[in-house]
Amino acid sequence: MSDFPSKKHSVIEKLQLNKVLSLSLELQEAQEPYFLGGHAFNEDYLVVLIDDESNFLYAINTESTPRFPIRIDYTLACVAIESGEIEVIKMDWPPEILLPFDELTTEQQKKAQERFDVIQPLIKDLEATLRNSYGENVFQKVIQQSGKSKQYVYDSFYGYLVYGRRKAGLAFTIGKNLFHESKEHREVHVKLGRPNENKAKGKVLDDYDLKVFQLGKRLYQKRNGPSIKATFELLLSKHYYESRTLNKLPQRKDEKYKVTLKSPTERPTINQFYFWLMKECGGNIRVRDKSRRNPIEQKKDYAGRTGNAFADVIAFGQCFELDETPFEEELVSIFDLSRSTKIGKATLYFIIDRLSKYITGFFITTEKPSYKTVRQALFNAGRDKRKFLEELGFSPDEFAWDFNYIPLTLFVDNAEFKNKISEGAVFDLQTQIKLARKGKGDDKPNVEQMFDVFRKFFEGISKGFQSKSLTDIYNQLARKHASLTVAELNIITMVYVNYHNNYRFIKEFNFDRSLLQDEVPPIPAKLAEWSLRYRPGYTFHYPDEELYMKLLSKGEVSVHQKGIYFKKIGLWYNCEWILKEGYQEKGVNRNRVVPMICCSGQLQPDTFPKEFSYSTGD
C-alpha cells in the first residue's frame, strides 16, 4: 500500500464522508460516457461509507431515484480526483435536514423514529449491509421481521443514506419523490374548473375583491346589521355595476339608483363571499343579539363566561358529569329480521368522572330525555359491570370495567331535573345534584366532548348516520339506510368505552403534584385506580338490588281492611304480600290505618337484573 494516494497527497482531505463526487465540466460538456471502476458515472454521487481496510468507498446517486450504493475502488477514485476527472464538492443540505432530532415536530419525530426502527438492523453494521451478496437475504429478513413492504424498507434505507446518515432526515420525503422539484406557481387570471353548463359565474378574486369583502365584513358585523345575502347584494350594487342612473321617483332609499350589474364572470358570487367570510371569522360566523338588550345588562347577566368545570376536583368520584344527546344514528327494530321497521334515533347518555375522565356508565334508549331515563343511566353507572357485560353479549372478563360507584356529586343538565327537584340530595342515595347553567356546555366539557368524539366513529362509515346536509335530511337518506339495532349500538358503544377507559391518553387533566410524583400514566383507568387507592372516601357503593330499589319512584299508601289506598291518585290496589302478612286484618278500628311506602317499577326491564323480583305495588 505504499502507493496509496491518500497517504501521499491531500486527496484524503477532500474525499470525506458526505462529500459529493461529480464529473468535471470538461467531461460533462463532452457528453461521452465515463466509467469509474466499472460503473457508469452519469450523475453526481454522495459518499456514504469509506472503508480503508478493504480499500473501497460506497456512494449513492443524488439526482435520479435513489438506487443501491455503488462500490468504487478507493485508489481509482483518488487517482481520478488528482487527475481532475472527478471533482469533490460540498453537499448543500436544506436547513430543516440539519435540525437536531429533538427540534422536530411531534409528527416528524414519530415518522422518523418509525422509519429508523425498521432499518436499524441494516445500519447497525452498514459495511456488512453494503457488501452483502444476493444470497444472504439481508433485506429480506428485515422485511419479514418488520412486516413492512419491500419498497418501504428500501426507500427508508436509501433516504437515510441520501440525507447524510441522519436520523432526522427520515422525517422528510423519501423514495422516488426525494429529488422531485415542484413546478413553478403559475399566475391564473380566469376561474378554474369546468364551466357551468347553464351559465358561467364567478371570477378569480383579486386585491380589489378582497377590499370590497372587507367592507362587507364590517357592514355585516354591525349591531343589527343586514344578513349575508343583503350585504352581498349591497356590495354588488355599489362596486360591481356596469352603469348606474338616477331613479327620478325613488320609492325607497335603496332604489335611488337603477343599477346594471357587470356580467356574471366579472363579479364574485355569494358563495365566494360566504366562504371568505367563514375563513375570516375562523369558521364561526357570529350570531347577532336580536333581543336588543341593554349592553350593560347583557354583560352583567347574559354574557358568557368560562366554566369552572375543573375547580376543586382532586379525586375520583368527587364529581361525575351526566349528559344526554339525541344520537344521529337511525335505528331499526330488533324484532324485525328484515330490518325494515324504523324506530328513529336513540337518546345516548354518558356518565364520566371529572378528574380521571373515566366513563362509569352509559345508557341508550329510544325514549325522550326524562327524569326516569336519567335514573336508568345512573343505575348502569353503579351496578355490577360483569353482569352488564353479560347482558350485552360479552364474556365478563372480555373488558376491564371494574369501577361501579355512585359519586359524591352529580353534575347534570337543567332539563331532566329542574322540573322535579332542586339542587341537593336525590332519591335515597347520598349523592348531591348540581345543575349546570342554562345553555352553557362549558360547565360539563368532558362529557360534551365525549359525544363529539363518539360521533366521528360513525361519520363517513355508517350510511344510517344523519349528516348535516339539508339535501340528505330532506331526502331522509339516513332513515332509508338504517340498519343498526339498539343492541348493536350498545355493543359499539361498549367497544368505544373500553378503548377510552383503558387505552386512550388524556391530553388535558388535573396535573396534581402527587400524580406526577407517582408517574401515573394519563389513562383514565390508571388515574381512577390511583385515586381510589390513595384518595378514597368520595364514592358510594350499593349492591345492585339496593341501588335498584333506591332509584325507584316512591309514594305513600295507606292499608285498610278493604284494600290499599294510593293517596296521590286516589285509587285502590291489592297486594299479595300485604294479604299474606295480614296487615289488612290487623285494622280492628276502622279509623285506624297503616301508612306504608310503595315503589313504582319505572325502570326498564333491560336495566333490571333478572334475579331480582320485587313487588312493585301494581
Coordinates of C-alpha atoms in Angstrom, one line a residue:
M1 CA 0.0 0.0 0.0
S2 CA 3.0 2.3 -0.4
D3 CA 1.5 4.0 -3.5
F4 CA -1.8 4.6 -1.7
P5 CA -2.7 8.3 -2.8
S6 CA -4.5 9.1 0.4
K7 CA -1.3 8.8 2.4
K8 CA 0.8 10.9 0.0
H9 CA -1.4 13.7 -1.1
S10 CA -4.1 15.9 0.3
V11 CA -6.8 13.9 -1.5
I12 CA -7.9 12.5 1.8
E13 CA -8.8 16.0 3.0
K14 CA -11.2 16.3 0.0
L15 CA -12.5 12.8 -0.2
Q16 CA -14.5 12.5 3.1
L17 CA -17.9 11.2 4.2
N18 CA -20.9 13.1 2.9
K19 CA -18.9 14.7 0.1
V20 CA -20.2 14.6 -3.5
L21 CA -18.3 13.1 -6.4
S22 CA -19.1 15.0 -9.6
L23 CA -17.7 14.8 -13.2
S24 CA -15.5 17.7 -14.3
L25 CA -17.0 20.4 -16.5
E26 CA -14.9 19.2 -19.5
L27 CA -16.3 15.6 -19.3
Q28 CA -19.8 16.9 -18.8
E29 CA -19.5 19.1 -21.9
A30 CA -18.0 16.2 -23.9
Q31 CA -21.2 14.2 -23.3
E32 CA -19.3 10.9 -23.6
P33 CA -19.9 8.0 -21.2
Y34 CA -17.4 7.9 -18.3
F35 CA -16.7 4.8 -16.3
L36 CA -15.1 4.6 -12.9
G37 CA -14.4 1.1 -11.5
G38 CA -16.9 -0.5 -13.9
H39 CA -19.7 1.9 -13.1
A40 CA -21.2 4.5 -15.5
F41 CA -20.7 7.9 -13.9
N42 CA -23.6 9.8 -15.4
E43 CA -24.7 11.8 -12.3
D44 CA -23.4 13.0 -9.0
Y45 CA -22.8 10.5 -6.2
L46 CA -22.8 11.1 -2.4
V47 CA -20.1 9.3 -0.4
V48 CA -21.8 7.3 2.3
L49 CA -19.0 5.0 3.5
I50 CA -15.2 4.8 3.2
D51 CA -13.5 1.5 4.1
D52 CA -9.8 2.0 4.3
E53 CA -9.1 -1.7 5.2
S54 CA -10.8 -3.1 2.1
N55 CA -9.7 -0.1 0.0
F56 CA -13.3 0.7 -1.2
L57 CA -15.8 3.5 -0.9
Y58 CA -19.5 3.4 -1.3
A59 CA -21.6 6.2 -2.9
I60 CA -25.3 6.7 -3.7
N61 CA -26.7 8.7 -6.6
T62 CA -28.2 12.1 -5.8
E63 CA -30.2 13.1 -9.0
S64 CA -32.5 10.3 -10.1
T65 CA -34.5 7.9 -7.9
P66 CA -32.1 6.5 -5.3
R67 CA -30.5 3.1 -6.0
F68 CA -28.3 0.7 -4.1
P69 CA -24.9 2.4 -3.5
I70 CA -22.1 1.6 -5.9
R71 CA -18.7 0.3 -4.7
I72 CA -15.7 2.1 -6.1
D73 CA -12.0 1.2 -5.6
Y74 CA -10.6 3.9 -3.3
T75 CA -7.3 4.1 -5.1
L76 CA -9.0 4.6 -8.5
A77 CA -11.2 7.3 -7.0
C78 CA -8.2 9.2 -5.6
V79 CA -6.4 8.9 -9.0
A80 CA -9.5 10.3 -10.8
I81 CA -9.7 13.2 -8.3
E82 CA -6.0 14.0 -8.7
S83 CA -6.2 14.0 -12.5
G84 CA -9.2 16.4 -12.4
E85 CA -11.7 14.0 -14.0
I86 CA -13.7 13.8 -10.8
E87 CA -14.4 16.8 -8.5
V88 CA -15.2 16.7 -4.8
I89 CA -17.8 19.2 -3.8
K90 CA -19.6 20.0 -0.6
M91 CA -23.2 19.0 -0.2
D92 CA -25.6 21.9 0.4
W93 CA -28.1 20.5 2.8
P94 CA -31.5 22.2 3.3
P95 CA -31.7 23.9 6.8
E96 CA -34.5 21.5 8.0
I97 CA -32.3 18.5 7.4
L98 CA -29.7 19.9 9.8
L99 CA -32.1 20.4 12.7
P100 CA -31.4 18.2 15.8
F101 CA -33.9 15.4 16.2
D102 CA -35.4 17.0 19.4
E103 CA -36.3 20.2 17.5
L104 CA -38.5 18.4 15.0
T105 CA -42.3 18.5 15.5
T106 CA -44.0 15.6 17.3
E107 CA -45.4 14.2 14.0
Q108 CA -42.0 14.5 12.3
Q109 CA -40.3 12.7 15.2
K110 CA -42.9 9.9 15.1
K111 CA -42.4 9.4 11.4
A112 CA -38.6 9.5 11.6
Q113 CA -38.5 7.1 14.5
E114 CA -40.8 4.6 12.8
R115 CA -38.7 4.5 9.7
F116 CA -35.4 4.4 11.8
D117 CA -36.7 1.4 13.8
V118 CA -37.3 -0.6 10.6
I119 CA -33.9 -0.1 9.1
Q120 CA -31.9 -0.2 12.4
P121 CA -30.7 -3.8 11.8
L122 CA -29.3 -2.7 8.4
I123 CA -27.4 0.4 9.6
K124 CA -26.1 -1.3 12.8
D125 CA -23.4 -2.8 10.6
L126 CA -23.6 -0.7 7.5
E127 CA -20.4 -2.0 6.0
A128 CA -21.7 -5.6 6.1
T129 CA -25.0 -4.5 4.6
L130 CA -23.4 -2.7 1.7
R131 CA -21.1 -5.7 1.0
N132 CA -23.9 -8.4 1.2
S133 CA -24.3 -10.7 -1.7
Y134 CA -27.6 -11.7 -3.3
G135 CA -27.9 -15.0 -1.4
E136 CA -27.5 -13.5 2.1
N137 CA -31.1 -12.1 2.1
V138 CA -30.2 -9.2 4.5
F139 CA -33.0 -7.0 3.3
Q140 CA -35.5 -9.9 3.0
K141 CA -35.0 -10.7 6.7
V142 CA -35.7 -7.1 7.7
I143 CA -38.8 -7.1 5.6
Q144 CA -40.2 -10.2 7.2
Q145 CA -39.4 -9.0 10.8
S146 CA -40.9 -5.5 10.4
G147 CA -44.0 -6.5 8.4
K148 CA -43.4 -3.6 6.1
S149 CA -43.3 -3.7 2.3
K150 CA -40.1 -4.2 0.3
Q151 CA -40.5 -0.7 -1.2
Y152 CA -40.9 0.8 2.3
V153 CA -37.7 -0.8 3.6
Y154 CA -35.6 0.1 0.6
D155 CA -36.9 3.7 0.4
S156 CA -36.2 4.3 4.2
F157 CA -32.7 2.8 3.8
Y158 CA -31.8 4.9 0.8
G159 CA -33.3 8.0 2.4
Y160 CA -31.2 7.5 5.4
L161 CA -28.0 7.4 3.2
V162 CA -29.0 10.3 0.9
Y163 CA -29.7 12.6 3.9
G164 CA -26.2 12.1 5.2
R165 CA -27.0 9.2 7.5
R166 CA -29.0 11.5 9.7
K167 CA -32.0 10.1 11.7
A168 CA -33.8 13.5 11.4
G169 CA -33.7 13.2 7.6
L170 CA -36.1 10.3 7.7
A171 CA -38.9 12.8 8.7
F172 CA -38.9 14.2 5.2
T173 CA -39.6 12.9 1.7
I174 CA -38.1 9.5 0.7
G175 CA -38.5 7.2 -2.3
K176 CA -39.0 8.3 -5.9
N177 CA -40.1 11.8 -4.9
L178 CA -37.0 12.5 -2.9
F179 CA -35.4 14.7 -5.6
H180 CA -38.7 15.9 -7.1
E181 CA -38.9 19.6 -7.8
S182 CA -42.3 21.2 -7.7
K183 CA -43.4 23.2 -10.7
E184 CA -43.4 27.0 -10.5
H185 CA -46.6 28.5 -9.5
R186 CA -48.4 29.9 -12.5
E187 CA -50.5 33.1 -12.3
V188 CA -54.1 32.4 -13.1
H189 CA -56.4 35.1 -14.4
V190 CA -59.5 33.1 -15.0
K191 CA -61.6 30.9 -12.7
L192 CA -60.5 27.3 -12.9
G193 CA -62.8 24.3 -13.2
R194 CA -65.3 23.1 -15.7
P195 CA -67.7 26.0 -16.6
N196 CA -71.3 25.8 -15.6
E197 CA -73.4 24.1 -18.3
N198 CA -76.2 26.7 -17.9
K199 CA -74.3 29.9 -17.1
A200 CA -70.8 30.8 -16.2
K201 CA -70.4 32.5 -12.9
G202 CA -67.7 33.9 -10.6
K203 CA -64.1 35.1 -11.1
V204 CA -60.7 34.8 -9.6
L205 CA -60.6 37.1 -6.6
D206 CA -58.1 39.9 -6.8
D207 CA -57.0 42.6 -4.4
Y208 CA -60.0 44.8 -5.3
D209 CA -62.4 42.0 -4.5
L210 CA -60.8 41.4 -1.1
K211 CA -61.0 45.1 -0.2
V212 CA -64.7 45.0 -1.1
F213 CA -65.2 41.9 1.0
Q214 CA -63.6 43.7 4.0
L215 CA -66.1 46.5 3.6
G216 CA -68.9 43.9 3.5
K217 CA -67.5 42.2 6.7
R218 CA -67.6 45.5 8.6
L219 CA -71.1 46.1 7.4
Y220 CA -72.3 42.6 8.3
Q221 CA -70.8 42.7 11.8
K222 CA -72.6 45.9 12.8
R223 CA -75.1 45.5 15.6
N224 CA -78.4 44.5 14.0
G225 CA -76.8 44.7 10.5
P226 CA -78.1 43.2 7.3
S227 CA -77.9 39.5 6.5
I228 CA -75.2 37.9 4.4
K229 CA -77.4 37.9 1.3
A230 CA -78.4 41.5 1.8
T231 CA -74.8 42.6 2.5
F232 CA -73.6 40.9 -0.7
E233 CA -76.4 42.5 -2.8
L234 CA -75.4 45.9 -1.4
L235 CA -71.8 45.3 -2.3
L236 CA -72.7 44.4 -5.9
S237 CA -74.8 47.5 -6.4
K238 CA -72.1 49.7 -5.1
H239 CA -68.9 48.2 -6.5
Y240 CA -69.8 45.9 -9.4
Y241 CA -72.1 47.9 -11.7
E242 CA -71.8 48.4 -15.4
S243 CA -73.9 51.5 -15.4
R244 CA -75.9 53.5 -12.9
T245 CA -78.7 56.0 -13.5
L246 CA -80.6 58.2 -11.1
N247 CA -84.1 57.0 -10.4
K248 CA -86.5 60.0 -10.8
L249 CA -89.2 58.7 -8.5
P250 CA -87.4 56.6 -5.8
Q251 CA -89.9 54.7 -3.6
R252 CA -87.2 53.7 -1.1
K253 CA -83.7 54.9 -0.2
D254 CA -82.2 51.6 -1.6
E255 CA -83.8 52.3 -5.0
K256 CA -82.3 55.8 -5.5
Y257 CA -80.2 54.4 -8.4
K258 CA -81.1 52.0 -11.1
V259 CA -78.1 49.7 -11.4
T260 CA -77.0 47.4 -14.3
L261 CA -74.6 44.8 -12.9
K262 CA -71.5 43.5 -14.6
S263 CA -71.6 40.1 -16.3
P264 CA -71.5 37.0 -14.0
T265 CA -67.9 36.3 -14.9
E266 CA -66.8 39.8 -13.9
R267 CA -68.2 39.8 -10.4
P268 CA -67.8 37.4 -7.4
T269 CA -70.6 35.0 -6.3
I270 CA -72.3 34.9 -3.0
N271 CA -70.7 31.6 -2.2
Q272 CA -67.2 33.2 -2.7
F273 CA -68.2 35.9 -0.3
Y274 CA -69.7 33.5 2.2
F275 CA -66.7 31.1 2.3
W276 CA -64.2 34.1 2.6
L277 CA -66.3 35.4 5.5
M278 CA -66.3 32.0 7.2
K279 CA -62.5 31.9 6.8
E280 CA -62.1 35.4 8.2
C281 CA -64.3 34.6 11.2
G282 CA -62.4 31.3 12.0
G283 CA -65.2 29.1 10.8
N284 CA -67.7 30.6 13.2
I285 CA -69.9 33.5 11.9
R286 CA -71.2 35.4 14.9
V287 CA -74.8 35.2 15.9
R288 CA -76.3 38.7 16.4
D289 CA -78.1 39.6 19.5
K290 CA -81.7 40.1 18.2
S291 CA -83.3 40.8 21.6
R292 CA -81.9 44.4 21.6
R293 CA -80.8 44.2 25.3
N294 CA -79.1 47.0 27.0
P295 CA -75.3 46.5 26.7
I296 CA -74.7 46.8 30.4
E297 CA -77.5 44.3 31.2
Q298 CA -76.1 42.0 28.5
K299 CA -72.6 42.0 30.0
K300 CA -73.9 41.7 33.6
D301 CA -76.5 39.0 33.3
Y302 CA -76.3 37.2 29.9
A303 CA -72.7 37.3 28.5
G304 CA -70.9 34.0 28.5
R305 CA -68.1 33.1 30.8
T306 CA -65.6 30.3 31.1
G307 CA -67.0 27.4 33.0
N308 CA -65.4 26.2 36.3
A309 CA -65.5 22.5 35.5
F310 CA -62.0 21.8 36.8
A311 CA -62.2 23.7 40.1
D312 CA -61.6 21.8 43.3
V313 CA -61.7 18.3 41.9
I314 CA -59.0 16.1 43.5
A315 CA -60.3 12.6 43.5
F316 CA -62.3 10.0 41.6
G317 CA -66.0 10.2 42.5
Q318 CA -65.9 13.7 43.8
C319 CA -67.9 14.8 40.8
F320 CA -69.5 12.9 37.9
E321 CA -70.8 14.6 34.8
L322 CA -74.1 13.2 33.2
D323 CA -75.4 14.4 29.9
E324 CA -77.6 13.1 27.1
T325 CA -77.8 13.8 23.4
P326 CA -80.1 12.7 20.6
F327 CA -77.7 10.5 18.7
E328 CA -77.8 10.9 14.9
E329 CA -77.8 7.2 14.0
E330 CA -81.1 5.9 12.7
L331 CA -82.1 2.6 14.2
V332 CA -84.3 -0.4 13.3
S333 CA -86.4 -2.8 15.4
I334 CA -84.6 -5.8 16.9
F335 CA -87.8 -7.8 16.4
D336 CA -87.9 -7.4 12.6
L337 CA -85.4 -9.7 10.9
S338 CA -85.6 -7.9 7.6
R339 CA -84.5 -4.6 9.4
S340 CA -87.2 -2.6 7.6
T341 CA -89.1 -1.3 10.7
K342 CA -87.5 2.0 11.6
I343 CA -87.7 3.2 15.2
G344 CA -86.0 6.6 14.8
K345 CA -83.0 7.9 16.6
A346 CA -81.8 6.9 20.1
T347 CA -81.0 9.1 23.1
L348 CA -77.5 8.4 24.4
Y349 CA -76.4 9.0 28.0
F350 CA -72.8 9.1 29.2
I351 CA -71.6 9.4 32.8
I352 CA -67.9 10.4 33.2
D353 CA -65.7 11.2 36.1
R354 CA -64.4 14.7 36.1
L355 CA -60.9 14.1 37.4
S356 CA -59.9 10.9 35.6
K357 CA -62.2 11.2 32.5
Y358 CA -63.3 7.6 33.3
I359 CA -66.6 6.5 31.8
T360 CA -68.5 4.9 34.6
G361 CA -71.7 4.2 32.7
F362 CA -73.8 4.7 29.6
F363 CA -77.4 4.2 28.6
I364 CA -79.1 4.0 25.2
T365 CA -82.9 4.4 24.9
T366 CA -85.5 5.3 22.3
E367 CA -87.4 7.3 24.9
K368 CA -87.2 11.1 25.1
P369 CA -84.9 12.5 27.9
S370 CA -86.7 12.5 31.2
Y371 CA -86.3 12.1 34.9
K372 CA -86.9 8.4 34.5
T373 CA -84.2 7.7 31.9
V374 CA -81.6 9.6 33.9
R375 CA -82.2 7.2 36.8
Q376 CA -81.7 4.3 34.4
A377 CA -78.4 5.7 33.3
L378 CA -77.3 6.3 36.9
F379 CA -78.2 2.7 37.7
N380 CA -75.9 1.4 34.9
A381 CA -73.1 3.5 36.4
G382 CA -73.4 2.0 39.8
R383 CA -74.3 -1.6 39.0
D384 CA -72.1 -4.7 38.7
K385 CA -70.4 -4.3 35.3
R386 CA -69.7 -8.0 34.9
K387 CA -73.5 -8.7 34.8
F388 CA -74.0 -5.7 32.5
L389 CA -71.4 -7.1 30.0
E390 CA -73.2 -10.4 30.0
E391 CA -76.4 -8.7 29.1
L392 CA -74.7 -7.1 26.2
G393 CA -73.4 -10.5 25.0
F394 CA -69.8 -10.2 26.1
S395 CA -68.0 -12.5 28.5
P396 CA -67.5 -11.0 31.9
D397 CA -63.7 -10.9 31.6
E398 CA -63.6 -9.6 28.0
F399 CA -63.3 -5.9 29.0
A400 CA -61.7 -4.4 32.1
W401 CA -64.6 -2.3 33.5
D402 CA -64.3 -2.7 37.3
F403 CA -65.5 0.5 38.9
N404 CA -69.2 0.6 39.8
Y405 CA -69.7 3.5 42.2
I406 CA -72.2 6.4 42.9
P407 CA -70.4 9.8 43.1
L408 CA -70.4 12.3 45.9
T409 CA -71.7 15.0 43.4
L410 CA -73.5 14.6 40.1
F411 CA -73.4 17.4 37.6
V412 CA -76.4 17.4 35.3
D413 CA -78.5 19.5 32.9
N414 CA -81.4 21.5 34.0
A415 CA -83.8 19.8 31.6
E416 CA -84.3 16.4 33.3
F417 CA -84.0 17.5 36.9
K418 CA -85.1 21.1 37.5
N419 CA -88.8 20.3 37.0
K420 CA -88.6 17.5 39.6
I421 CA -86.1 18.6 42.3
S422 CA -83.9 21.4 43.4
E423 CA -80.1 21.1 43.9
G424 CA -79.4 18.8 46.8
A425 CA -79.9 15.2 47.8
V426 CA -81.5 13.0 45.1
F427 CA -83.6 9.8 45.6
D428 CA -82.5 7.7 48.6
L429 CA -78.8 8.0 47.6
Q430 CA -76.2 10.1 49.3
T431 CA -75.2 11.8 46.1
Q432 CA -75.7 15.5 45.6
I433 CA -77.1 17.1 42.5
K434 CA -75.6 20.2 40.8
L435 CA -77.4 21.9 37.9
A436 CA -75.4 23.4 35.0
R437 CA -76.1 26.9 33.8
K438 CA -78.8 27.0 31.1
G439 CA -77.3 26.6 27.6
K440 CA -73.7 26.6 28.8
G441 CA -71.8 23.4 27.9
D442 CA -68.5 24.6 29.3
D443 CA -69.7 23.5 32.8
K444 CA -69.6 19.9 31.5
P445 CA -66.8 19.9 28.9
N446 CA -65.7 16.3 29.4
V447 CA -69.0 14.6 28.7
E448 CA -69.9 17.2 26.0
Q449 CA -66.6 16.4 24.2
M450 CA -67.3 12.7 24.5
F451 CA -70.3 12.9 22.2
D452 CA -68.2 14.7 19.5
V453 CA -65.5 12.1 19.6
F454 CA -68.0 9.2 19.6
R455 CA -69.8 10.7 16.6
K456 CA -66.6 10.6 14.5
F457 CA -66.7 6.8 14.6
F458 CA -69.9 6.9 12.5
E459 CA -69.3 9.9 10.2
G460 CA -68.5 8.7 6.7
I461 CA -68.8 5.0 7.7
S462 CA -72.4 4.3 8.6
K463 CA -74.9 5.2 6.0
G464 CA -77.6 5.4 8.7
F465 CA -75.8 8.3 10.4
Q466 CA -77.6 11.6 9.8
S467 CA -75.3 14.1 8.1
K468 CA -75.8 17.9 8.3
S469 CA -76.6 18.2 4.6
L470 CA -80.0 19.7 4.2
T471 CA -80.4 17.7 1.0
D472 CA -79.8 14.4 2.8
I473 CA -82.1 15.4 5.6
Y474 CA -84.9 16.3 3.1
N475 CA -84.5 13.1 1.3
Q476 CA -84.2 11.1 4.6
L477 CA -81.2 9.2 3.3
A478 CA -80.1 8.1 6.9
R479 CA -83.6 6.7 7.6
K480 CA -83.6 4.8 4.3
H481 CA -80.2 3.2 5.0
A482 CA -80.9 2.5 8.7
S483 CA -79.6 -1.0 9.7
L484 CA -78.4 -0.9 13.4
T485 CA -80.5 -2.1 16.3
V486 CA -80.3 -0.7 19.8
A487 CA -78.5 -3.9 20.9
E488 CA -75.8 -3.5 18.2
L489 CA -75.4 0.2 19.1
N490 CA -74.9 -0.9 22.7
I491 CA -72.1 -3.2 21.6
I492 CA -70.4 -0.5 19.5
T493 CA -70.6 1.9 22.5
M494 CA -69.1 -0.7 24.8
V495 CA -66.1 -1.2 22.5
Y496 CA -65.5 2.6 22.5
V497 CA -65.9 2.8 26.3
N498 CA -63.3 0.1 26.7
Y499 CA -60.8 1.9 24.4
H500 CA -61.4 5.2 26.1
N501 CA -61.1 3.9 29.7
N502 CA -58.1 1.6 29.2
Y503 CA -56.0 2.8 26.2
R504 CA -56.7 6.5 25.5
F505 CA -54.1 9.0 26.7
I506 CA -55.7 12.1 28.2
K507 CA -54.1 15.3 27.0
E508 CA -55.8 17.6 29.5
F509 CA -56.2 16.6 33.1
N510 CA -55.5 17.9 36.6
F511 CA -51.7 17.8 36.8
D512 CA -51.7 17.0 40.5
R513 CA -48.3 17.0 42.2
S514 CA -48.9 13.6 43.7
L515 CA -49.9 12.2 40.4
L516 CA -46.7 13.4 38.8
Q517 CA -44.5 12.1 41.6
D518 CA -46.1 8.7 41.3
E519 CA -45.7 8.8 37.5
V520 CA -49.3 7.8 36.9
P521 CA -49.9 7.5 33.1
P522 CA -52.7 9.8 31.8
I523 CA -55.0 6.9 31.1
P524 CA -58.5 7.1 32.7
A525 CA -58.4 3.6 34.3
K526 CA -54.9 4.3 35.8
L527 CA -56.0 7.6 37.2
A528 CA -59.1 6.2 38.7
E529 CA -57.2 3.3 40.2
W530 CA -54.7 5.6 41.8
S531 CA -57.4 7.9 43.2
L532 CA -59.4 5.1 44.7
R533 CA -56.2 3.7 46.4
Y534 CA -54.7 7.0 47.7
R535 CA -57.7 9.3 47.9
P536 CA -60.7 7.2 48.9
G537 CA -63.9 8.4 50.5
Y538 CA -65.6 10.2 47.6
T539 CA -67.6 7.3 46.2
F540 CA -70.5 5.1 47.5
H541 CA -71.1 1.5 46.6
Y542 CA -74.5 -0.2 46.8
P543 CA -75.4 -3.8 46.0
D544 CA -77.4 -4.0 42.7
E545 CA -80.7 -4.8 44.4
E546 CA -80.4 -2.0 46.9
L547 CA -79.4 0.5 44.3
Y548 CA -82.4 -0.5 42.1
M549 CA -84.8 0.0 45.0
K550 CA -83.3 3.4 45.9
L551 CA -83.8 4.6 42.3
L552 CA -87.4 3.6 42.0
S553 CA -90.1 6.3 42.3
K554 CA -91.8 6.2 45.7
G555 CA -95.1 7.2 47.1
E556 CA -97.2 6.8 50.3
V557 CA -100.1 4.4 50.6
S558 CA -102.5 3.5 53.5
V559 CA -103.5 -0.1 54.2
H560 CA -107.2 -0.5 55.0
Q561 CA -109.3 -3.6 55.6
K562 CA -110.8 -3.4 52.2
G563 CA -107.5 -2.7 50.3
I564 CA -104.6 -0.4 49.7
Y565 CA -105.3 3.3 49.0
F566 CA -102.9 5.4 46.9
K567 CA -103.4 8.9 48.1
K568 CA -101.7 10.7 45.3
I569 CA -104.0 9.5 42.5
G570 CA -107.0 8.3 44.6
L571 CA -107.1 4.7 43.5
W572 CA -107.4 1.4 45.4
Y573 CA -105.0 -1.6 44.9
N574 CA -104.4 -5.1 46.1
C575 CA -101.1 -6.7 47.0
E576 CA -100.4 -10.4 47.7
W577 CA -97.6 -9.7 50.1
I578 CA -99.9 -7.4 52.2
L579 CA -102.6 -10.1 52.4
K580 CA -100.0 -12.7 53.3
E581 CA -98.6 -10.7 56.1
G582 CA -102.1 -9.9 57.4
Y583 CA -101.8 -6.1 57.5
Q584 CA -105.3 -5.7 56.3
E585 CA -106.7 -7.9 59.1
K586 CA -104.9 -6.0 61.8
G587 CA -107.1 -2.9 61.4
V588 CA -109.7 -3.6 64.1
N589 CA -110.6 0.1 64.4
R590 CA -111.9 1.2 61.0
N591 CA -110.5 4.7 61.6
R592 CA -107.0 3.2 62.2
V593 CA -104.9 2.8 59.0
V594 CA -101.4 1.5 58.4
P595 CA -99.2 4.0 56.3
M596 CA -96.6 2.5 54.1
I597 CA -94.1 3.4 51.4
C598 CA -94.7 1.9 47.9
C599 CA -92.4 1.8 44.8
S600 CA -93.4 2.1 41.2
G601 CA -91.5 -0.1 38.7
Q602 CA -90.5 2.6 36.2
L603 CA -87.0 1.3 35.4
Q604 CA -86.8 -0.5 32.1
P605 CA -86.5 -4.4 32.1
D606 CA -83.2 -4.3 30.3
T607 CA -81.6 -2.4 33.3
F608 CA -83.3 -4.6 35.9
P609 CA -81.3 -7.6 37.0
K610 CA -83.2 -10.8 36.2
E611 CA -82.5 -12.4 39.6
F612 CA -84.4 -9.7 41.4
S613 CA -88.2 -9.9 41.8
Y614 CA -89.8 -7.2 43.7
S615 CA -93.5 -6.5 44.4
T616 CA -94.0 -3.0 42.9
G617 CA -97.5 -2.5 44.3
D618 CA -99.2 -2.6 40.9

